[in-house]
PDB file of C-alpha atoms and ligand atoms in Angstrom:
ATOM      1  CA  UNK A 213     -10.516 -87.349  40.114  1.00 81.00           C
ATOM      2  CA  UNK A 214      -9.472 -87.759  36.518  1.00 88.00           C
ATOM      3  CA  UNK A 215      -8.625 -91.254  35.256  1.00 92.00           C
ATOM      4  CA  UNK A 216      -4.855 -92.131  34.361  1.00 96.00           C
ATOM      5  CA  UNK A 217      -5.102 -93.694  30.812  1.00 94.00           C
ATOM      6  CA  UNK A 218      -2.888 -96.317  29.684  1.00 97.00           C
ATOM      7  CA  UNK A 219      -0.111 -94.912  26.542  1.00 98.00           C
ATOM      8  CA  UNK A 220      -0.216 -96.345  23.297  1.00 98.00           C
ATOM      9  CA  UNK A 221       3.513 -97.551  22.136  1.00 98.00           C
ATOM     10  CA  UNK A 222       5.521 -97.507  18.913  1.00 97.00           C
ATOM     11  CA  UNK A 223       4.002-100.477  17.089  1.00 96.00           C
ATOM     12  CA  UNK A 224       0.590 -99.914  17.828  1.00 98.00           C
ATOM     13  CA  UNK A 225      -1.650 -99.964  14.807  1.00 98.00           C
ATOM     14  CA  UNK A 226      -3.780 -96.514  16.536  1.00 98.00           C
ATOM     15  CA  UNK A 227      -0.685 -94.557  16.537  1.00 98.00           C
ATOM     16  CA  UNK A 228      -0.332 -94.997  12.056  1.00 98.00           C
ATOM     17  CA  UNK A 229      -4.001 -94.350  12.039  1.00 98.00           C
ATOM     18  CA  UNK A 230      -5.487 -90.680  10.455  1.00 98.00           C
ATOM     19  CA  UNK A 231      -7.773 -89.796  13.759  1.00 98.00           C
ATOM     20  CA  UNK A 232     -11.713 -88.788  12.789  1.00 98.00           C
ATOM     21  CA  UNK A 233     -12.361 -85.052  13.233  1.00 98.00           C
ATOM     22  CA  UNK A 234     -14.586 -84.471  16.699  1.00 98.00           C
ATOM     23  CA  UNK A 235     -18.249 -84.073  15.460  1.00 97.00           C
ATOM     24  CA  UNK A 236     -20.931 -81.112  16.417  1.00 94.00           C
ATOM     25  CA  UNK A 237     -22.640 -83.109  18.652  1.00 94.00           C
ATOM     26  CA  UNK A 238     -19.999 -83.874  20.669  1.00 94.00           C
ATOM     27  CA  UNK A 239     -19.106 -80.432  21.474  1.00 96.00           C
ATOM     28  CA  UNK A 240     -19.614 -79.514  25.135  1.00 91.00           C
ATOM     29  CA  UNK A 241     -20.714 -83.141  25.647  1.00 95.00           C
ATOM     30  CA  UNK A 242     -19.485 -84.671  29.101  1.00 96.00           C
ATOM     31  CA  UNK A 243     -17.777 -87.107  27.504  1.00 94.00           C
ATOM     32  CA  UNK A 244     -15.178 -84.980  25.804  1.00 96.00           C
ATOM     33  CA  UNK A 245     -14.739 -82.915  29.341  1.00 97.00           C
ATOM     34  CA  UNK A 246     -13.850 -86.604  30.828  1.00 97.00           C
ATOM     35  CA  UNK A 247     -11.899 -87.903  27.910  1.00 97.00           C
ATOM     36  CA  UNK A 248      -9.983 -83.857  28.079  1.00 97.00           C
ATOM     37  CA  UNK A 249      -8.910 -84.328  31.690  1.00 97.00           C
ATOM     38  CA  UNK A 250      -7.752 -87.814  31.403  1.00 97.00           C
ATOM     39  CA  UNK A 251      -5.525 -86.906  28.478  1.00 98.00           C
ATOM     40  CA  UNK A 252      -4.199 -83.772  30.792  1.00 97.00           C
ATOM     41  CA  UNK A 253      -4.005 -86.322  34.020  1.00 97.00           C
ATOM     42  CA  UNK A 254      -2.062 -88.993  32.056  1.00 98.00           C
ATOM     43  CA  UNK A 255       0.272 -85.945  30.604  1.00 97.00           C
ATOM     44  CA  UNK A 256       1.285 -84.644  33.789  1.00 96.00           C
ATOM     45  CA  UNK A 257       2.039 -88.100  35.637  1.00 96.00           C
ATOM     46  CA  UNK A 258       4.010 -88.760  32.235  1.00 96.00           C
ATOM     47  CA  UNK A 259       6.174 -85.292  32.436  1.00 95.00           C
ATOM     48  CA  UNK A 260       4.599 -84.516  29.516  1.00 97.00           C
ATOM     49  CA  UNK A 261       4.138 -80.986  27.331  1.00 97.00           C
ATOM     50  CA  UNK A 262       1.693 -82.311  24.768  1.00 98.00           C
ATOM     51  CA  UNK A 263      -0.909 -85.359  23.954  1.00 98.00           C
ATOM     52  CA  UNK A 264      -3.373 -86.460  21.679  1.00 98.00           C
ATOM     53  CA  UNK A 265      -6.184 -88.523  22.059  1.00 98.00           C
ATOM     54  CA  UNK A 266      -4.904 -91.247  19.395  1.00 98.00           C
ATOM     55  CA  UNK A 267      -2.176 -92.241  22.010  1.00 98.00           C
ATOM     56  CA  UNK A 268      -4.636 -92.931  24.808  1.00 98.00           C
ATOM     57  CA  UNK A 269      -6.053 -95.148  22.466  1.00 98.00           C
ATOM     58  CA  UNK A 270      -9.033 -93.017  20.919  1.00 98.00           C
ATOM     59  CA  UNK A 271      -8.850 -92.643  17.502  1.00 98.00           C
ATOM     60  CA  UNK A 272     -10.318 -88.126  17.422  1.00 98.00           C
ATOM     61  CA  UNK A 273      -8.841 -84.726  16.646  1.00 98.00           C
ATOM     62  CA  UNK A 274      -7.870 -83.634  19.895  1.00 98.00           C
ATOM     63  CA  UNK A 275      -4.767 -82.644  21.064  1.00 98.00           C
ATOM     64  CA  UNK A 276      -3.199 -80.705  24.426  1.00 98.00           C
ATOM     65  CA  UNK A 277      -0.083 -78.389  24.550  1.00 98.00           C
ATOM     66  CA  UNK A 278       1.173 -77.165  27.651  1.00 98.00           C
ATOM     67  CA  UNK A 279       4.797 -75.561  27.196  1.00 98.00           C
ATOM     68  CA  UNK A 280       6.397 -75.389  30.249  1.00 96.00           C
ATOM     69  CA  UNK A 281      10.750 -74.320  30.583  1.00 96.00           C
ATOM     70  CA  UNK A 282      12.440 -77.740  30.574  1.00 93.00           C
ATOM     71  CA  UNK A 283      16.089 -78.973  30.338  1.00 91.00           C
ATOM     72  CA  UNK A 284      16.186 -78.661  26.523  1.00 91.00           C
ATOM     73  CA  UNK A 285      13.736 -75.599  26.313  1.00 95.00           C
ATOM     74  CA  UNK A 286      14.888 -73.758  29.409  1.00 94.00           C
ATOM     75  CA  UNK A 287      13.342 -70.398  27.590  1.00 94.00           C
ATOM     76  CA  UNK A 288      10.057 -71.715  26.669  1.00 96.00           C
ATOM     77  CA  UNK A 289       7.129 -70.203  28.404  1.00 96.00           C
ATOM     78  CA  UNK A 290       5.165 -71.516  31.266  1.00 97.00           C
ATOM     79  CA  UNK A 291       1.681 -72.124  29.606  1.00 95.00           C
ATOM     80  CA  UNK A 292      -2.001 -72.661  31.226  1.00 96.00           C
ATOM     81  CA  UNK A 293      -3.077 -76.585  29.494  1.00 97.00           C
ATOM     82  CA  UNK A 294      -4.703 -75.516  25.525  1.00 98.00           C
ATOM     83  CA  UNK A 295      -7.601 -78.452  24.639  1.00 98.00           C
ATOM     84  CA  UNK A 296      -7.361 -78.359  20.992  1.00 98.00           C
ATOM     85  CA  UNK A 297     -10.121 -79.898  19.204  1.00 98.00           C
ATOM     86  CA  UNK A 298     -10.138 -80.766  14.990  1.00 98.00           C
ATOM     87  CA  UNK A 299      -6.910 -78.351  14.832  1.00 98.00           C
ATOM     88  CA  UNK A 300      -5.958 -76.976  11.524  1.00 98.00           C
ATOM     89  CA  UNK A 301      -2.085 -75.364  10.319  1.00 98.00           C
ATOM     90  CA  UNK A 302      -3.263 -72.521   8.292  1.00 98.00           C
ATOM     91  CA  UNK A 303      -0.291 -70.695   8.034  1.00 98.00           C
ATOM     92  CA  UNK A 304       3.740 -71.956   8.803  1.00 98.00           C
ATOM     93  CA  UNK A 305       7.054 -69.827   8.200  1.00 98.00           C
ATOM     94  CA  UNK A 306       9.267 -71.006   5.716  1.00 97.00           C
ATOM     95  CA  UNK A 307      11.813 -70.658   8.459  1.00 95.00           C
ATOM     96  CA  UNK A 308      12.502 -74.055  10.130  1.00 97.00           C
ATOM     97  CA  UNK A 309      14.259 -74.597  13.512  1.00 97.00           C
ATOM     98  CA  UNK A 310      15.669 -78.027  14.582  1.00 98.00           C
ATOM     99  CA  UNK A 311      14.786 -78.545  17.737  1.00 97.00           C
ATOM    100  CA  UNK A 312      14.912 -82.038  20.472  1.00 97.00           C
ATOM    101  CA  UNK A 313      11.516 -83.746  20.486  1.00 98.00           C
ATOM    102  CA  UNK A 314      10.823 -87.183  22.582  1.00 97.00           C
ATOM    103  CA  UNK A 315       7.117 -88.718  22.785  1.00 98.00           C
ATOM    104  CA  UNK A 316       5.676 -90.536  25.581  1.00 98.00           C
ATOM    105  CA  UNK A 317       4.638 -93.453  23.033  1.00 98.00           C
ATOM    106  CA  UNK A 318       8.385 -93.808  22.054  1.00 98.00           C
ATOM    107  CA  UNK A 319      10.277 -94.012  25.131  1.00 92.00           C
ATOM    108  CA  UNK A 320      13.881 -93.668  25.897  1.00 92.00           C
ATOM    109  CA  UNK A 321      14.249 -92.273  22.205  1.00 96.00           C
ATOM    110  CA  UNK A 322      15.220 -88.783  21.733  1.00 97.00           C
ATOM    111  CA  UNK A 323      15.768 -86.658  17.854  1.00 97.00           C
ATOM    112  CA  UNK A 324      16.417 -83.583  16.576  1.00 98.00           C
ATOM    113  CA  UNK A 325      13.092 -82.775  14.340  1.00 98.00           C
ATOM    114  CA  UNK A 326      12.945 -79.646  11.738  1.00 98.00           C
ATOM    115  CA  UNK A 327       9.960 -78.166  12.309  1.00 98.00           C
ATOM    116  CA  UNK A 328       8.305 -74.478  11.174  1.00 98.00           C
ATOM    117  CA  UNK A 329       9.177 -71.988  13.916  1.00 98.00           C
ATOM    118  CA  UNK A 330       5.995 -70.256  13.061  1.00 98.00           C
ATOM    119  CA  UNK A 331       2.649 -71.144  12.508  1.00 98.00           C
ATOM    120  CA  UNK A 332      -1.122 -69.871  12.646  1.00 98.00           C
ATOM    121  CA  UNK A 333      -4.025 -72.082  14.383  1.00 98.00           C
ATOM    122  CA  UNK A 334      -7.353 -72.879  14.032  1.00 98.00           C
ATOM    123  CA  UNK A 335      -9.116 -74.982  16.523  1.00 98.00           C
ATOM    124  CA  UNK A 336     -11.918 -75.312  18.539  1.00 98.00           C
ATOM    125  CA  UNK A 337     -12.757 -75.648  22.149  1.00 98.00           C
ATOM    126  CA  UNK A 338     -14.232 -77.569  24.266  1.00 97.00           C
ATOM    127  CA  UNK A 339     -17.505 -75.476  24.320  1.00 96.00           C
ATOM    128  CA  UNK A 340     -16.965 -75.180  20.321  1.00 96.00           C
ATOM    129  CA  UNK A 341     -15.737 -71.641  20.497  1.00 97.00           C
ATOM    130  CA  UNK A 342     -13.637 -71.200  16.957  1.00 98.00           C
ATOM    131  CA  UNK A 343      -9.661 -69.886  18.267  1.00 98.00           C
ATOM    132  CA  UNK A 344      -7.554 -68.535  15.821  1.00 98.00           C
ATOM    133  CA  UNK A 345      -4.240 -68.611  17.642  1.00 98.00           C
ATOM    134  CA  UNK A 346      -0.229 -67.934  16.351  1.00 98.00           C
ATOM    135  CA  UNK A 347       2.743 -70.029  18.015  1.00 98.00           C
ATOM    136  CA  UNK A 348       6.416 -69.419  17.484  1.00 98.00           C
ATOM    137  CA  UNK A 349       9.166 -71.388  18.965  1.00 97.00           C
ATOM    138  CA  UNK A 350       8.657 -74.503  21.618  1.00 98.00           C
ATOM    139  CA  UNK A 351       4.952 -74.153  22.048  1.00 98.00           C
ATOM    140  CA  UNK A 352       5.231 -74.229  17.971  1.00 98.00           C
ATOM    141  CA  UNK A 353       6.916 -77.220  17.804  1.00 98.00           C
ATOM    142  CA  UNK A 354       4.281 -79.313  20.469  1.00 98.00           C
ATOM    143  CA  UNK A 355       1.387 -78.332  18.588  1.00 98.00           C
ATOM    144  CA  UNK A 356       3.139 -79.467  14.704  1.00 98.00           C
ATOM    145  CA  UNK A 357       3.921 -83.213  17.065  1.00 98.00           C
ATOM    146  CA  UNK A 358       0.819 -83.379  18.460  1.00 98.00           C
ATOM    147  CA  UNK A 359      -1.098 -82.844  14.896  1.00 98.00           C
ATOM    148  CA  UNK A 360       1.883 -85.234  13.132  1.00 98.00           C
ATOM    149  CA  UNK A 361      -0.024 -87.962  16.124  1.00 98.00           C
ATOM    150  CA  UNK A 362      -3.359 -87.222  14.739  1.00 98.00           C
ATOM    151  CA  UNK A 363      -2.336 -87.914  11.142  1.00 98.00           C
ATOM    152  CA  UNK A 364      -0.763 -91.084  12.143  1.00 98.00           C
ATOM    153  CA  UNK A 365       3.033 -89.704  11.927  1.00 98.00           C
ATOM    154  CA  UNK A 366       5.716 -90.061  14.299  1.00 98.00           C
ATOM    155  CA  UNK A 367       8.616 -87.655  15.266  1.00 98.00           C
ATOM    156  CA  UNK A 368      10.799 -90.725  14.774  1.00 98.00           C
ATOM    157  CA  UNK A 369       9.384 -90.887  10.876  1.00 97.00           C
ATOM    158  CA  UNK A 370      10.620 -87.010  10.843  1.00 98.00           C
ATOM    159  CA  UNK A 371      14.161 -87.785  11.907  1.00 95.00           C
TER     160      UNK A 371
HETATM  161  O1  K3U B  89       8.743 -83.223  28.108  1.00 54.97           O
HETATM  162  C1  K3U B  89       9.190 -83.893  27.228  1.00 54.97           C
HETATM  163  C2  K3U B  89      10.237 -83.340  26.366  1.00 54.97           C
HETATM  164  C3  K3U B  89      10.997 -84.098  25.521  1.00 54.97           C
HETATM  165  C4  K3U B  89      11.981 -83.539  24.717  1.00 54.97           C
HETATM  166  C5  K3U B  89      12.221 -82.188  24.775  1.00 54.97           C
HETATM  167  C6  K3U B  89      11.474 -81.399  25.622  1.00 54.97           C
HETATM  168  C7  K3U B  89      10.491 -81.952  26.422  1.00 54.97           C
HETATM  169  C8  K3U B  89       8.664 -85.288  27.103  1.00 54.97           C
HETATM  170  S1  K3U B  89       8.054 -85.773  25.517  1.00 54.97           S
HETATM  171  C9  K3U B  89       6.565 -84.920  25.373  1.00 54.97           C
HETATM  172  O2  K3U B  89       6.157 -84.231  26.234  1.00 54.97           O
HETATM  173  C10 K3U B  89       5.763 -85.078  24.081  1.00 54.97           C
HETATM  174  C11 K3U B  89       4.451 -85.708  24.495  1.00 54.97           C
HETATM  175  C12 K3U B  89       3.737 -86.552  23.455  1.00 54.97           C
HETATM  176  F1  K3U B  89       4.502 -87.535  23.012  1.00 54.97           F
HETATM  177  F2  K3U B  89       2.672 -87.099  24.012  1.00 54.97           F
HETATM  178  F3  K3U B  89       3.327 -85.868  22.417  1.00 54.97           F
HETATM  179  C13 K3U B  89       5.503 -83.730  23.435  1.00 54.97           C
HETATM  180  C14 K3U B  89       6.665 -83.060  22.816  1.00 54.97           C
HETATM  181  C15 K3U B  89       7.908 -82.956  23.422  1.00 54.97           C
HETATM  182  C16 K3U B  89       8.949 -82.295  22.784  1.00 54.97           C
HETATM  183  C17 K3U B  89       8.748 -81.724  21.542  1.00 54.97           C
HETATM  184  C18 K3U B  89       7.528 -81.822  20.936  1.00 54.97           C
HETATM  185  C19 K3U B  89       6.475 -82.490  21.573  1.00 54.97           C
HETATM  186 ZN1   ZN B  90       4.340 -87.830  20.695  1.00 54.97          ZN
END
């Protein structure tokens, strides 16, 4: 059973750090499998659709999105967990959407964040496979929060 991992909060120096990207060696290592399905464990006891690694207190380019309909996003789509590892923006619309985002390291805050409604991903996975993968909309919007955690930004700095 995956360990539930303790959430960084606003304040916390990790949370303003730039994370270190996730090196060769630790590609398809056991450690980033654990450290993958903790982050995913701790999401879904949160009610979370996204994390990254810097807010369970480890300081690496991962990230996970998993859009799912919700009371603000009642259209978005129902999405299998994406592990996201060193992920890279390579392409956003000029077109921005404002859109409700809340974080599970700022709680009880909610704000309406422009972000690009589309953009184009690169990323690895966990086996080190390189994904080039386009979002639009909600799923869009996770992903841009969840790399804004791994650069040390906050939705609330966004605002
Ligand atoms: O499910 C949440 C939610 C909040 C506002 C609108 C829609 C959904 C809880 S907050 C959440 O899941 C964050 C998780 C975080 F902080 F760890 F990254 C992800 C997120 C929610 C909404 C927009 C963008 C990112
Ligand atoms: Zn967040």
């Amino acid at each position: 059973m995956a360990t539930i991992l303790p959430v960084a909060q606003l304040g916390e120096e990790i949370l303003a750090l730039v994370a270190a990207p996730v090196t060769e060696s630790e590609f398809a290592s056991e450690w980033l499998e654990i450290l993958s399905q903790s982050m995913q464990a701790t999401m879904l006891l949160r009610n979370g659709v996204g994390i990254a690694a810097p807010q369970i207190y480890v300081s690496k380019r991962l990230i996970i999105v998993a859009s799912r309909p919700n009371l603000r996003y009642p259209d978005a789509p129902n999405m299998d967990a994406i592990v996201m590892i060193n992920p890279e923006i390579t392409k956003r619309s000029i077109q921005m959407v404002l859109g409700e985002e809340g974080c599970l390291s700022v709680p009880d805050e909610r704000g309406q964040v422009a972000r690009a409604d589309q953009i184009s991903v690169q990323y690895f996975t966990l086996a080190g496979e390189k994904i080039y993968q386009d979002f639009s909309g909600f799923p869009a919007r996770i992903v841009q929060h969840e790399i804004d955690h791994l650069d040390g930004i906050l939705f609330v700095e966004r605002i």
